[in-house]
JSON list of C-alpha atoms in Angstrom, two decimals:
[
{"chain": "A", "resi": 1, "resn": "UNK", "atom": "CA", "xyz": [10.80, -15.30, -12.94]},
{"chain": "A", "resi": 2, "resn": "UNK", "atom": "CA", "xyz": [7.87, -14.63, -15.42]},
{"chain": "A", "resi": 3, "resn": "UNK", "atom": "CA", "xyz": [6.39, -18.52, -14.19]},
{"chain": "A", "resi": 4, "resn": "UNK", "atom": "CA", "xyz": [6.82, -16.90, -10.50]},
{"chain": "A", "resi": 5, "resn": "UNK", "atom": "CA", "xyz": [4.75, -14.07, -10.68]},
{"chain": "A", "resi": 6, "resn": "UNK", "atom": "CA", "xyz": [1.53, -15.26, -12.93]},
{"chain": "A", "resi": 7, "resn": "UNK", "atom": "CA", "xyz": [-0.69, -18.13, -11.51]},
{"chain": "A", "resi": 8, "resn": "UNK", "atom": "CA", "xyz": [-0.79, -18.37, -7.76]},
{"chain": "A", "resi": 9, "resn": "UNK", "atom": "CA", "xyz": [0.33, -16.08, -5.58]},
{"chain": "A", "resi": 10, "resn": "UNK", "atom": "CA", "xyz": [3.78, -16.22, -4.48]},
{"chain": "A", "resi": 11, "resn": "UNK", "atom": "CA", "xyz": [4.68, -17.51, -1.01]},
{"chain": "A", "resi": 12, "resn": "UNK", "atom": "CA", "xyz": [6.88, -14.72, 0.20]},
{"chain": "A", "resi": 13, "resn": "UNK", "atom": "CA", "xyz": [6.17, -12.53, 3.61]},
{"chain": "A", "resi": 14, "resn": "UNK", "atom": "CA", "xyz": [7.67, -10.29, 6.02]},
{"chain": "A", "resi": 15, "resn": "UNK", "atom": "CA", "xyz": [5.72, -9.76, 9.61]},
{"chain": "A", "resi": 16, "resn": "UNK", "atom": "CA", "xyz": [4.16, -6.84, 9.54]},
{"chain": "A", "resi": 17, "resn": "UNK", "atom": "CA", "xyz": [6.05, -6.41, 13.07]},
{"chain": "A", "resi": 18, "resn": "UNK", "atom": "CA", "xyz": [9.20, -6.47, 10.91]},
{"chain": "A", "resi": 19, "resn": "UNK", "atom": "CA", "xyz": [7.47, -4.34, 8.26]},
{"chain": "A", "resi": 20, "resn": "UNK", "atom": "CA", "xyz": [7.14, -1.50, 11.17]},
{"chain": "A", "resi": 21, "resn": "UNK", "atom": "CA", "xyz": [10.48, -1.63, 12.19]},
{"chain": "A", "resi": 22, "resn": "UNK", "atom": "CA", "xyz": [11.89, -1.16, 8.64]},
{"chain": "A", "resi": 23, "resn": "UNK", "atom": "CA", "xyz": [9.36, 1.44, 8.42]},
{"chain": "A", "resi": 24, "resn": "UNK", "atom": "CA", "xyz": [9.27, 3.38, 11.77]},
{"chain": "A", "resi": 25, "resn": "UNK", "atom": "CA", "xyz": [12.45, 5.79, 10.90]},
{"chain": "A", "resi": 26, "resn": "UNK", "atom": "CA", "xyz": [10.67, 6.94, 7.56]},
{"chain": "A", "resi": 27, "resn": "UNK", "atom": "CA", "xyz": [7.88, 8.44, 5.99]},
{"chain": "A", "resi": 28, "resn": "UNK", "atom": "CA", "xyz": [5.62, 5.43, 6.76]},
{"chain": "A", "resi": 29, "resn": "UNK", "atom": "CA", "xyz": [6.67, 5.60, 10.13]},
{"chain": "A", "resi": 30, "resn": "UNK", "atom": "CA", "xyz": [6.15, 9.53, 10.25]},
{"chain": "A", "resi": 31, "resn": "UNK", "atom": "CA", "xyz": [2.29, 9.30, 9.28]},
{"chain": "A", "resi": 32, "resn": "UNK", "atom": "CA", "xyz": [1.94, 6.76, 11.56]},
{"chain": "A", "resi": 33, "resn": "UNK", "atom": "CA", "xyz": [1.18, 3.92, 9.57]},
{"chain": "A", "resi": 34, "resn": "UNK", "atom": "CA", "xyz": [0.88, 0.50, 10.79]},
{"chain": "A", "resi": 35, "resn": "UNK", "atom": "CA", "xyz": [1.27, -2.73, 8.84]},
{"chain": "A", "resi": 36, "resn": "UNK", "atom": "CA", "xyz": [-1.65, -4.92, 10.39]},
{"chain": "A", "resi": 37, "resn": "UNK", "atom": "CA", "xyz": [-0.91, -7.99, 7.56]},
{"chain": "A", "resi": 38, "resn": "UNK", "atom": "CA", "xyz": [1.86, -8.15, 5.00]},
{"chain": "A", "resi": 39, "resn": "UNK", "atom": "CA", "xyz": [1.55, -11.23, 2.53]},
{"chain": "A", "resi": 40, "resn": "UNK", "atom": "CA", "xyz": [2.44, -10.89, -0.98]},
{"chain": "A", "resi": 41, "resn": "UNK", "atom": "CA", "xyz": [-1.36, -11.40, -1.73]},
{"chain": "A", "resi": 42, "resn": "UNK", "atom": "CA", "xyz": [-2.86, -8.77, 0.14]},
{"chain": "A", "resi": 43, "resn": "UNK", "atom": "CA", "xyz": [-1.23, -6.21, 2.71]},
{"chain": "A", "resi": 44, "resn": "UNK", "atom": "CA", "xyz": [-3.35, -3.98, 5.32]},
{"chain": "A", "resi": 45, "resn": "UNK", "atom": "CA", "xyz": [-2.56, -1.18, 7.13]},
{"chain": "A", "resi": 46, "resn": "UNK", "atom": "CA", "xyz": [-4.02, 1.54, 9.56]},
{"chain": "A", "resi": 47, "resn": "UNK", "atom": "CA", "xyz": [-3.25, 5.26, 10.27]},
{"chain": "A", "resi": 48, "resn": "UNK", "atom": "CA", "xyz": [-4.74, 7.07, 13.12]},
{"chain": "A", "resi": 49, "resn": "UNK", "atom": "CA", "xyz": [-5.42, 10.36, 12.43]},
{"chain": "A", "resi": 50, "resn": "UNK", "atom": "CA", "xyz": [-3.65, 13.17, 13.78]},
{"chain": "A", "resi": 51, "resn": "UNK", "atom": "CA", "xyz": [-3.60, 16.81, 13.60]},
{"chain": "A", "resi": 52, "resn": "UNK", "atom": "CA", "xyz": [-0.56, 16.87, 11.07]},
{"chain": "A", "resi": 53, "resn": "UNK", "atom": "CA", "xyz": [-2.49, 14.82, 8.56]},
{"chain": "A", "resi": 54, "resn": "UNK", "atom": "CA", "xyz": [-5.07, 17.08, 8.11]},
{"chain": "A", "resi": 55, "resn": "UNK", "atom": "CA", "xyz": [-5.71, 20.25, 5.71]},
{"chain": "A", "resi": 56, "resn": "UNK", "atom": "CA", "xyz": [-6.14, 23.64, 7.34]},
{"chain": "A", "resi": 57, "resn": "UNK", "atom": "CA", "xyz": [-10.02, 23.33, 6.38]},
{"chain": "A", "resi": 58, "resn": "UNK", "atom": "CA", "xyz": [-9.98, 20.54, 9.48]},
{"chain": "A", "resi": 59, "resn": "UNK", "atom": "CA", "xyz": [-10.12, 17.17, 7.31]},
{"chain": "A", "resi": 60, "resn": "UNK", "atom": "CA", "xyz": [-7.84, 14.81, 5.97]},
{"chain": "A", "resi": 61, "resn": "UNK", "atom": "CA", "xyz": [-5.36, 16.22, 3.18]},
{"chain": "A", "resi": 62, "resn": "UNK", "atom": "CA", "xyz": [-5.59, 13.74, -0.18]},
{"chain": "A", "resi": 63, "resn": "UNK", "atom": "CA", "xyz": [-1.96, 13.29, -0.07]},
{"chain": "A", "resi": 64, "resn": "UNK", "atom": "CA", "xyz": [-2.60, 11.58, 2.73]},
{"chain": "A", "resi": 65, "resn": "UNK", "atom": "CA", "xyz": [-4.85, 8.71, 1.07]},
{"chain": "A", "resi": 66, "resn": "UNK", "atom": "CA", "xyz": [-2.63, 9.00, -2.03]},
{"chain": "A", "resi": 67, "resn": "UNK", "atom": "CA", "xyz": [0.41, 8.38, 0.08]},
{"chain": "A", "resi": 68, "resn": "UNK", "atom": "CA", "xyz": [-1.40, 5.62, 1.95]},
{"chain": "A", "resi": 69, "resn": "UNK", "atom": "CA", "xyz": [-2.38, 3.84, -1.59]},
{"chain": "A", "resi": 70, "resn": "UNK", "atom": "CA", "xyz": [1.11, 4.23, -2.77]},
{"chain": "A", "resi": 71, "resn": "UNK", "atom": "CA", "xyz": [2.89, 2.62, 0.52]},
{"chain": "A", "resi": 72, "resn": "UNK", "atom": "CA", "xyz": [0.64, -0.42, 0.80]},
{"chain": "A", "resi": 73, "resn": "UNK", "atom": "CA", "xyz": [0.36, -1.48, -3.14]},
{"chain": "A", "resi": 74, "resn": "UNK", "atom": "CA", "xyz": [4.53, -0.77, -3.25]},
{"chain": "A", "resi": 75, "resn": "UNK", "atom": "CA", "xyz": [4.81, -3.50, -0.29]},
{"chain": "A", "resi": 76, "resn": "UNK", "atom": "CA", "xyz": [2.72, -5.79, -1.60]},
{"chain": "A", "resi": 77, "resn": "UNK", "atom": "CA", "xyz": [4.03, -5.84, -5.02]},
{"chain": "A", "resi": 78, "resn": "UNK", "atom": "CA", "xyz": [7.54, -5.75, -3.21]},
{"chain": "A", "resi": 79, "resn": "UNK", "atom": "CA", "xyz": [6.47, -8.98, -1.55]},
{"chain": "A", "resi": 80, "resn": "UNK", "atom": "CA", "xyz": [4.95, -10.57, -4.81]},
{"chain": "A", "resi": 81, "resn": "UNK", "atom": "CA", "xyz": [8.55, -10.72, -6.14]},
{"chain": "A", "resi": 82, "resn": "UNK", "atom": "CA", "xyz": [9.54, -12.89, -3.36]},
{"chain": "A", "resi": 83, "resn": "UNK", "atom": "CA", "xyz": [13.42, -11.11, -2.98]},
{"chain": "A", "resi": 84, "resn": "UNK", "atom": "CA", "xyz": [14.15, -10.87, -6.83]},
{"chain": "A", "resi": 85, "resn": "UNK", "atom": "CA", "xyz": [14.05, -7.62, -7.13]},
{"chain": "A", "resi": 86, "resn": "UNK", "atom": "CA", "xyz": [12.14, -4.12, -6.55]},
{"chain": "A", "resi": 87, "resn": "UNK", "atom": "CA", "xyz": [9.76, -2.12, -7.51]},
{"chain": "A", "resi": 88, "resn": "UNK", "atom": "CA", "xyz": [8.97, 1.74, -8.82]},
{"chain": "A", "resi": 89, "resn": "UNK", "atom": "CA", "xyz": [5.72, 3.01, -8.90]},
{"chain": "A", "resi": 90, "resn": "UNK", "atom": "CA", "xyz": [4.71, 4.69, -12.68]},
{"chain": "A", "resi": 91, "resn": "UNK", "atom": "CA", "xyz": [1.13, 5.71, -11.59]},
{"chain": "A", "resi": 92, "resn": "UNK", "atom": "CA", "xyz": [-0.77, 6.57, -8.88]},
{"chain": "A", "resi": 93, "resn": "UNK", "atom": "CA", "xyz": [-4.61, 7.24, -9.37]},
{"chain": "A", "resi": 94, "resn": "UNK", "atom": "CA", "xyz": [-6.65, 8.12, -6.20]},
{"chain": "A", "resi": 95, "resn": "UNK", "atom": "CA", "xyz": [-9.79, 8.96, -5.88]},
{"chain": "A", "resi": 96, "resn": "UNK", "atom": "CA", "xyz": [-11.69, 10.83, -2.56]},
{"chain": "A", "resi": 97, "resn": "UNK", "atom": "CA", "xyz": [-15.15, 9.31, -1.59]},
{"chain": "A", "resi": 98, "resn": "UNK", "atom": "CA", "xyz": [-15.60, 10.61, 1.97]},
{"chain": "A", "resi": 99, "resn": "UNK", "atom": "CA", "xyz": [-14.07, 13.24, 4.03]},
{"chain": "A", "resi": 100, "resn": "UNK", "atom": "CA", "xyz": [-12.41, 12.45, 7.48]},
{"chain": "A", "resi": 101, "resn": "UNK", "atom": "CA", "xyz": [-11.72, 14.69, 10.91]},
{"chain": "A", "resi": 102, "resn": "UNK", "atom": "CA", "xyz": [-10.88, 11.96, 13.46]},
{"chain": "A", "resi": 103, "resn": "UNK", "atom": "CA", "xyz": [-10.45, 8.53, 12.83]},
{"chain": "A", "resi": 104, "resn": "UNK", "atom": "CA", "xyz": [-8.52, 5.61, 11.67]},
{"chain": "A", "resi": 105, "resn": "UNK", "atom": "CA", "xyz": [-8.21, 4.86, 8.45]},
{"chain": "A", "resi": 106, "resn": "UNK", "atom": "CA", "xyz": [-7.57, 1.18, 6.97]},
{"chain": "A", "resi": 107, "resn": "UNK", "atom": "CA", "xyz": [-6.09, 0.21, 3.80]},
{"chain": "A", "resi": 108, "resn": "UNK", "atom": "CA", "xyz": [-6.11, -2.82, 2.41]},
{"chain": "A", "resi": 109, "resn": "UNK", "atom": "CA", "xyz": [-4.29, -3.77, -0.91]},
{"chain": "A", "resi": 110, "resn": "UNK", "atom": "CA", "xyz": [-5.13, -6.15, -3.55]},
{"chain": "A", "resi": 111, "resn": "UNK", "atom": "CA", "xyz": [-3.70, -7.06, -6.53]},
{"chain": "A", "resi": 112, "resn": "UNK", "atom": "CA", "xyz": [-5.14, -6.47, -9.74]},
{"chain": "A", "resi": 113, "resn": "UNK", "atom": "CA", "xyz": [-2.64, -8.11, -11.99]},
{"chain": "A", "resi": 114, "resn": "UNK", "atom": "CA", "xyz": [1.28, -8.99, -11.78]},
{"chain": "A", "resi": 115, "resn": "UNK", "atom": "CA", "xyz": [2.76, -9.39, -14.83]},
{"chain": "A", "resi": 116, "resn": "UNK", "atom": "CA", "xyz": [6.66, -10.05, -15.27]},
{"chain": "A", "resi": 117, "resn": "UNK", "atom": "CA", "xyz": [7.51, -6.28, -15.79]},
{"chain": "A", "resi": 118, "resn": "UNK", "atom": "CA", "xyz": [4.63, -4.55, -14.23]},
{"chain": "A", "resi": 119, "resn": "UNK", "atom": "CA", "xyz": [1.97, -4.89, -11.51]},
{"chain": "A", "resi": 120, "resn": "UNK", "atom": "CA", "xyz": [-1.34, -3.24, -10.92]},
{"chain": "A", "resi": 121, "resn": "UNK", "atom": "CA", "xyz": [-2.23, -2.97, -7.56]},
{"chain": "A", "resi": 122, "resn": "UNK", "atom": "CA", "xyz": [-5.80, -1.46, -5.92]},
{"chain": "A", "resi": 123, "resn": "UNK", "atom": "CA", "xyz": [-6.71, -0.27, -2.43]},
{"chain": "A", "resi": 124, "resn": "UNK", "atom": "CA", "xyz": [-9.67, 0.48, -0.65]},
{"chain": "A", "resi": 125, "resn": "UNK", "atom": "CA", "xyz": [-9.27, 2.81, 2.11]},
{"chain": "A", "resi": 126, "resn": "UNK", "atom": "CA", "xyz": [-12.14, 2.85, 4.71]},
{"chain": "A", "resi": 127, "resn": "UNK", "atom": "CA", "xyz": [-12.81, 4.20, 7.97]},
{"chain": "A", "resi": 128, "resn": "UNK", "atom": "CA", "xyz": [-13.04, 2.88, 11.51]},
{"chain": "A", "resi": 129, "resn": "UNK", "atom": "CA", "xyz": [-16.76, 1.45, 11.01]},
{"chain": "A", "resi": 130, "resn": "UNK", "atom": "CA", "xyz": [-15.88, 0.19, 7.30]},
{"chain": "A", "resi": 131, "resn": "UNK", "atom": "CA", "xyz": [-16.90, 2.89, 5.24]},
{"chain": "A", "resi": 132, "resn": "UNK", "atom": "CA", "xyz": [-15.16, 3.88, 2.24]},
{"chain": "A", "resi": 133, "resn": "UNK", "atom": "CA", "xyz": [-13.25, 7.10, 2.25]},
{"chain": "A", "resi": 134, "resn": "UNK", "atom": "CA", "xyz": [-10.42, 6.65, -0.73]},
{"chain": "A", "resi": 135, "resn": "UNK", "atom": "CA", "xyz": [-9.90, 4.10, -3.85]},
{"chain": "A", "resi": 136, "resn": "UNK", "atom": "CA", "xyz": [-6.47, 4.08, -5.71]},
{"chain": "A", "resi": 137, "resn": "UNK", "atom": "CA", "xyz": [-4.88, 2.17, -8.17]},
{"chain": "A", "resi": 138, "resn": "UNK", "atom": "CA", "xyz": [-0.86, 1.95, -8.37]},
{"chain": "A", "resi": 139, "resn": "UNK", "atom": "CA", "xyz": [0.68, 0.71, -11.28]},
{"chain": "A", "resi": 140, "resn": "UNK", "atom": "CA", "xyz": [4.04, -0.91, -10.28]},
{"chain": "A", "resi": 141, "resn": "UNK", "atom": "CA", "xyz": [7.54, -1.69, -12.97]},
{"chain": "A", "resi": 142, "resn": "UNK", "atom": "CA", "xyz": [9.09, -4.73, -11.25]},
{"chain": "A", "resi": 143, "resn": "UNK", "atom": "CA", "xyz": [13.01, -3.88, -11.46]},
{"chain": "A", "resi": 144, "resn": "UNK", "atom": "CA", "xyz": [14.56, -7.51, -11.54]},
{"chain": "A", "resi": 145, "resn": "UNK", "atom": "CA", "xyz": [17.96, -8.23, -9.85]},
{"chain": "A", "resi": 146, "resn": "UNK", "atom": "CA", "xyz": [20.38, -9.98, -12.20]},
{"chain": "A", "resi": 147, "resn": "UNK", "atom": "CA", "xyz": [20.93, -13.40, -12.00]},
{"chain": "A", "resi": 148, "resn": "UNK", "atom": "CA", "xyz": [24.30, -14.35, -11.08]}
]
């Protein structure tokens, strides 16, 4: 498994049309997230903003971006095990660049390193015309299935 998940990136995906679906009854689903690519290299997503998501001072709450961060990086380092297993996230570092009424926001996850029992994951989150509103880092431990 180790050999898997150093070097290139694994081959493994999931439409982000099924991604949705999976998604759509849950918390995801309930911010309104959209998966707009899901590759086990790089996933992307996109929340519109609502009135729910914000704060009562009229912008977006952090949890928000910190939830966003958490949900893209856990699918992408998901998908960078190629079905062998799972993963928990053991940190989540955000950090709030811009403030945001009304808007979309798009993520867009990276990975930083994949090792064979962790994974380090970052994502920019910008708004509609691309500027940056939120940076996070998740830190992932890969729970491999048994063989057998």
């Amino acid at each position: 498994m180790a050999d898997e998940l150093s070097g290139s990136a694994p081959k493994f995906t999931i439409t982000p049309e099924d991604a949705n679906t999976v998604t759509a009854p849950v918390f995801e689903g309930h911010i309104g997230l959209e998966f707009t690519e899901t590759k086990a290299d790089r996933v992307c997503a996109k929340v519109p903003i609502s009135p729910v998501l914000r704060q009562a001072g009229g912008i977006v709450h952090g949890g928000v971006y910190c939830s966003i961060v958490e949900i893209v990086a856990s699918w992408g380092g998901l998908l960078s095990l190629a079905g062998a297993g799972h993963v928990v996230g053991v940190n989540n570092s955000t950090d709030f660049l811009r403030s945001v009424r009304d808007d979309i926001l798009l993520a867009e996850a990276l990975p930083v390193f994949r090792g064979r029992s962790q994974q380090l994951w970052r994502v920019v989150i910008t708004d509609a015309g691309g500027r940056e509103c939120a940076i996070g880092q998740v830190r992932l431990h890969n729970v491999l299935y048994e063989a057998g």
